[in-house]
Short mmCIF file of C-alpha atoms in Angstrom, two decimals:
data_model
loop_
_atom_site.label_atom_id
_atom_site.label_comp_id
_atom_site.label_asym_id
_atom_site.label_seq_id
_atom_site.Cartn_x
_atom_site.Cartn_y
_atom_site.Cartn_z
CA MET A 1 183.10 165.91 -111.18
CA ARG A 2 185.19 162.96 -112.30
CA ASN A 3 188.42 163.62 -114.18
CA ILE A 4 188.87 160.89 -116.78
CA LYS A 5 192.32 160.30 -118.30
CA ILE A 6 192.57 158.44 -121.60
CA ALA A 7 195.28 157.36 -124.03
CA LEU A 8 194.47 157.60 -127.72
CA GLN A 9 195.97 156.33 -130.93
CA TYR A 10 194.89 157.61 -134.31
CA GLU A 11 195.87 157.77 -137.94
CA GLY A 12 195.62 161.46 -138.74
CA THR A 13 195.33 161.17 -142.54
CA ARG A 14 191.66 162.17 -142.74
CA TYR A 15 191.75 164.87 -140.09
CA LEU A 16 192.65 168.54 -139.87
CA GLY A 17 194.68 167.98 -136.72
CA TRP A 18 193.85 167.73 -133.05
CA GLN A 19 192.36 171.11 -132.24
CA ARG A 20 188.67 171.68 -132.86
CA LEU A 21 187.87 174.35 -135.46
CA LYS A 22 184.97 176.75 -135.23
CA ASP A 23 183.53 176.07 -138.65
CA GLN A 24 183.74 172.26 -138.69
CA ASP A 25 184.52 169.25 -136.53
CA ASN A 26 186.75 167.09 -138.75
CA THR A 27 189.39 167.08 -136.04
CA ILE A 28 190.33 164.55 -133.37
CA GLN A 29 189.14 166.82 -130.57
CA GLY A 30 185.91 167.50 -132.44
CA LYS A 31 185.12 163.82 -132.94
CA LEU A 32 185.79 163.06 -129.27
CA GLU A 33 183.78 165.97 -127.89
CA ASP A 34 180.76 165.34 -130.12
CA LEU A 35 180.71 161.70 -129.04
CA LEU A 36 181.14 162.45 -125.33
CA ASN A 37 178.45 165.14 -125.44
CA LYS A 38 175.98 162.52 -126.70
CA MET A 39 177.18 159.90 -124.23
CA THR A 40 176.95 162.12 -121.13
CA ASP A 41 174.33 164.69 -122.21
CA GLU A 42 176.86 167.31 -121.06
CA GLU A 43 179.09 169.88 -122.72
CA VAL A 44 182.40 168.04 -122.48
CA GLN A 45 185.77 169.64 -123.20
CA VAL A 46 188.59 167.23 -124.05
CA ILE A 47 192.08 168.46 -123.15
CA GLY A 48 194.90 166.98 -125.21
CA CYS A 49 198.58 166.81 -124.29
CA SER A 50 199.52 168.06 -127.76
CA ARG A 51 197.86 169.84 -130.67
CA THR A 52 198.98 167.69 -133.55
CA ASP A 53 198.66 169.23 -137.02
CA LYS A 54 196.79 168.11 -140.12
CA GLY A 55 197.78 164.60 -141.19
CA VAL A 56 199.93 163.94 -138.10
CA HIS A 57 199.39 160.65 -136.25
CA ALA A 58 199.54 159.50 -132.63
CA LYS A 59 200.60 156.21 -131.08
CA SER A 60 199.79 157.40 -127.58
CA LEU A 61 198.27 160.85 -127.07
CA ILE A 62 197.11 161.53 -123.52
CA ALA A 63 193.91 163.49 -122.93
CA ASN A 64 191.49 164.16 -120.08
CA PHE A 65 187.93 165.34 -119.64
CA HIS A 66 185.55 166.05 -116.75
CA THR A 67 182.12 164.49 -116.44
CA ASN A 68 179.35 163.70 -113.94
CA SER A 69 178.55 160.47 -115.77
CA LYS A 70 178.02 157.39 -113.58
CA MET A 71 179.21 155.01 -116.29
CA THR A 72 182.09 152.72 -115.34
CA LEU A 73 185.48 153.22 -116.97
CA HIS A 74 184.96 150.02 -118.94
CA GLU A 75 181.57 151.24 -120.17
CA ILE A 76 183.02 154.61 -121.22
CA GLN A 77 185.90 153.04 -123.14
CA THR A 78 183.63 150.45 -124.77
CA TYR A 79 181.12 153.12 -125.80
CA MET A 80 183.81 155.39 -127.24
CA ASN A 81 185.51 152.65 -129.26
CA TYR A 82 182.19 151.40 -130.59
CA TYR A 83 181.12 154.80 -131.95
CA LEU A 84 184.46 156.39 -132.85
CA PRO A 85 185.74 156.07 -136.45
CA GLU A 86 187.98 153.05 -136.99
CA ASP A 87 191.08 155.27 -137.28
CA ILE A 88 190.69 156.57 -133.69
CA ARG A 89 190.93 154.30 -130.64
CA VAL A 90 190.95 154.70 -126.85
CA THR A 91 193.70 152.31 -125.69
CA TYR A 92 193.69 153.12 -121.97
CA ILE A 93 191.42 154.78 -119.41
CA GLU A 94 191.62 155.63 -115.72
CA GLU A 95 190.32 158.01 -113.06
CA ALA A 96 192.78 160.87 -112.62
CA ASP A 97 193.39 163.30 -109.79
CA ASP A 98 191.18 166.40 -109.92
CA LYS A 99 194.20 168.58 -110.72
CA PHE A 100 195.53 166.43 -113.57
CA HIS A 101 195.83 168.36 -116.85
CA ALA A 102 197.02 166.43 -119.90
CA ARG A 103 198.92 169.35 -121.41
CA HIS A 104 200.15 171.34 -118.40
CA ASN A 105 201.42 168.31 -116.48
CA ALA A 106 203.39 166.80 -119.38
CA LYS A 107 207.15 166.84 -118.76
CA THR A 108 208.46 165.60 -122.12
CA LYS A 109 207.00 164.40 -125.42
CA VAL A 110 208.50 161.93 -127.85
CA TYR A 111 207.81 162.28 -131.58
CA ARG A 112 209.01 160.04 -134.40
CA PHE A 113 209.43 161.04 -138.04
CA THR A 114 209.53 158.18 -140.55
CA ILE A 115 211.34 158.34 -143.90
CA ASP A 116 210.86 155.66 -146.55
CA ASN A 117 214.39 155.46 -147.99
CA ASN A 118 213.62 152.83 -150.62
CA SER A 119 214.23 153.61 -154.29
CA PHE A 120 210.47 153.52 -154.83
CA ALA A 121 207.72 154.44 -152.36
CA ASP A 122 206.24 151.54 -150.42
CA VAL A 123 202.46 151.58 -150.99
CA PHE A 124 201.81 150.19 -147.51
CA THR A 125 203.44 153.09 -145.66
CA ARG A 126 202.43 155.91 -147.99
CA LYS A 127 200.16 157.43 -145.29
CA THR A 128 202.68 157.29 -142.45
CA ALA A 129 206.06 158.06 -144.06
CA ILE A 130 207.57 160.51 -146.53
CA HIS A 131 209.56 159.08 -149.43
CA GLN A 132 213.22 160.01 -150.01
CA PRO A 133 214.73 157.82 -152.76
CA LYS A 134 218.30 159.12 -152.41
CA GLN A 135 220.21 157.14 -149.79
CA LEU A 136 220.86 159.09 -146.61
CA ASP A 137 224.16 159.40 -144.74
CA ILE A 138 223.00 158.58 -141.20
CA LYS A 139 226.32 159.46 -139.53
CA ALA A 140 226.31 162.92 -141.09
CA MET A 141 222.72 163.44 -139.97
CA GLU A 142 223.59 162.38 -136.42
CA LYS A 143 226.53 164.79 -136.34
CA ALA A 144 224.29 167.62 -137.53
CA ALA A 145 221.53 166.74 -135.06
CA ASN A 146 223.95 167.12 -132.15
CA TYR A 147 224.11 170.87 -132.79
CA LEU A 148 220.37 171.10 -132.13
CA ILE A 149 220.29 169.27 -128.80
CA GLY A 150 219.97 171.45 -125.70
CA THR A 151 218.18 174.72 -125.03
CA HIS A 152 218.19 177.15 -127.96
CA ASP A 153 216.15 179.68 -129.89
CA TYR A 154 214.75 177.64 -132.77
CA ASP A 155 213.49 180.59 -134.82
CA ALA A 156 215.03 179.11 -137.99
CA PHE A 157 212.99 175.93 -137.59
CA THR A 158 209.43 177.14 -137.14
CA THR A 159 206.62 178.76 -139.10
CA MET A 160 205.35 180.54 -135.99
CA LYS A 161 204.82 184.16 -137.00
CA SER A 162 204.12 185.79 -133.64
CA LYS A 163 207.01 187.96 -132.47
CA LYS A 164 205.60 188.05 -128.94
CA LYS A 165 206.12 184.35 -128.25
CA SER A 166 209.55 182.99 -127.46
CA CYS A 167 211.10 180.41 -129.78
CA ARG A 168 213.30 179.12 -126.97
CA LYS A 169 212.80 175.38 -126.41
CA SER A 170 214.77 172.42 -125.08
CA ILE A 171 215.45 169.25 -127.07
CA LYS A 172 216.59 166.43 -124.80
CA SER A 173 217.61 164.00 -127.54
CA ILE A 174 217.47 163.25 -131.27
CA ALA A 175 218.00 159.58 -132.14
CA ILE A 176 218.40 158.54 -135.78
CA THR A 177 218.17 154.88 -136.79
CA LYS A 178 217.82 152.95 -140.05
CA LYS A 179 216.13 149.58 -140.48
CA ASN A 180 215.05 147.83 -143.68
CA ASN A 181 215.52 151.05 -145.70
CA TYR A 182 213.40 153.09 -143.30
CA VAL A 183 214.98 155.98 -141.41
CA TYR A 184 213.48 156.96 -138.06
CA LEU A 185 214.18 160.25 -136.31
CA GLU A 186 213.00 160.29 -132.70
CA PHE A 187 212.81 163.62 -130.88
CA GLU A 188 212.30 164.07 -127.13
CA GLY A 189 211.73 167.49 -125.64
CA GLU A 190 209.65 169.55 -123.25
CA GLY A 191 207.69 170.95 -126.17
CA PHE A 192 208.07 171.88 -129.82
CA LEU A 193 207.25 174.95 -131.90
CA HIS A 194 204.77 174.93 -134.77
CA ASN A 195 206.12 172.66 -137.53
CA MET A 196 209.51 172.54 -135.77
CA ILE A 197 210.14 168.80 -136.13
CA ARG A 198 209.03 168.76 -139.77
CA ILE A 199 211.44 171.58 -140.64
CA ILE A 200 214.34 170.13 -138.64
CA THR A 201 213.85 166.77 -140.37
CA GLY A 202 213.72 168.48 -143.77
CA THR A 203 217.02 170.20 -142.94
CA LEU A 204 218.64 166.97 -141.72
CA ILE A 205 217.64 165.26 -144.97
CA ARG A 206 219.61 167.96 -146.82
CA VAL A 207 222.59 166.93 -144.70
CA GLY A 208 221.95 163.26 -145.39
CA THR A 209 221.91 163.81 -149.15
CA GLY A 210 225.10 165.90 -149.03
CA GLU A 211 223.49 169.22 -149.99
CA ILE A 212 224.86 170.90 -146.85
CA SER A 213 227.49 169.91 -144.27
CA PRO A 214 226.65 168.87 -140.71
CA GLU A 215 228.45 171.96 -139.41
CA GLU A 216 226.05 174.18 -141.33
CA LEU A 217 223.33 173.27 -138.80
CA ALA A 218 225.13 175.32 -136.16
CA ASN A 219 225.14 178.34 -138.48
CA ILE A 220 221.46 177.93 -139.37
CA LEU A 221 220.51 177.64 -135.70
CA ALA A 222 222.51 180.76 -134.79
CA SER A 223 221.07 182.75 -137.72
CA LYS A 224 217.45 182.45 -136.49
CA ASP A 225 216.58 182.75 -140.19
CA ARG A 226 213.86 180.41 -141.47
CA SER A 227 214.93 180.96 -145.09
CA LEU A 228 218.25 179.17 -144.42
CA SER A 229 216.76 175.93 -143.08
CA GLY A 230 215.32 173.05 -145.08
CA PRO A 231 211.81 172.41 -146.37
CA MET A 232 208.85 171.71 -144.12
CA LEU A 233 207.97 168.06 -144.75
CA GLU A 234 204.46 166.62 -144.99
CA GLY A 235 202.77 165.96 -141.68
CA LYS A 236 202.04 162.34 -142.58
CA GLY A 237 205.58 161.28 -141.60
CA LEU A 238 205.18 162.53 -138.03
CA MET A 239 203.77 160.57 -135.09
CA LEU A 240 203.43 161.38 -131.39
CA MET A 241 204.82 158.28 -129.71
CA GLN A 242 204.83 158.92 -125.98
CA VAL A 243 204.15 161.54 -123.31
CA ASN A 244 206.05 161.47 -120.03
CA TYR A 245 204.60 162.85 -116.79
#
């Protein structure tokens, strides 16, 4: 069988996340699999590099699927983009090695969280950013973020309830920038726990508004206590930007 590798971009506003659900298909994976099943007359499973949550977006999510279809790569991409909803697009396609696995082979992932820091919410970014009207202290946020870089147990920054799974992850970098009253937090790591970036960003906003000191991040991290960290922000501010292999 052929192993087809694709890059996707999508606005996740209308969807319940990446992973297909048993009772309905209003997910990115569901839309892709239903379309490919019709195109190939096969039962196609699409493997994604990340299982983005409800409302989360992707600039470049890598996926792969196996098929016996004789269609050319150009024909497959053209067919998919013609029949997919306008908020999902295949931006790249190639034949991959038989052993390529979009999730297992990924080395690091880069996510970006966008904060609209204007005094009033910009109507044109309301689906891709969260609004924080109080001006943020970027230097304080950067100082706090430094405590989170490295390999740690991030129990305080996840909603994962299973006690059997480890909360130990590695964050390679957290870059915080501000441009035209928008604040961007870019995270690179091997992988992230459920809702981890949304909770970390919510906690860093508390630092940026002066509610807690940067040093308090070290205490929250060491506590492994979710009740001490900040709020979990809406998924609409989060976007998967890049996957490195």
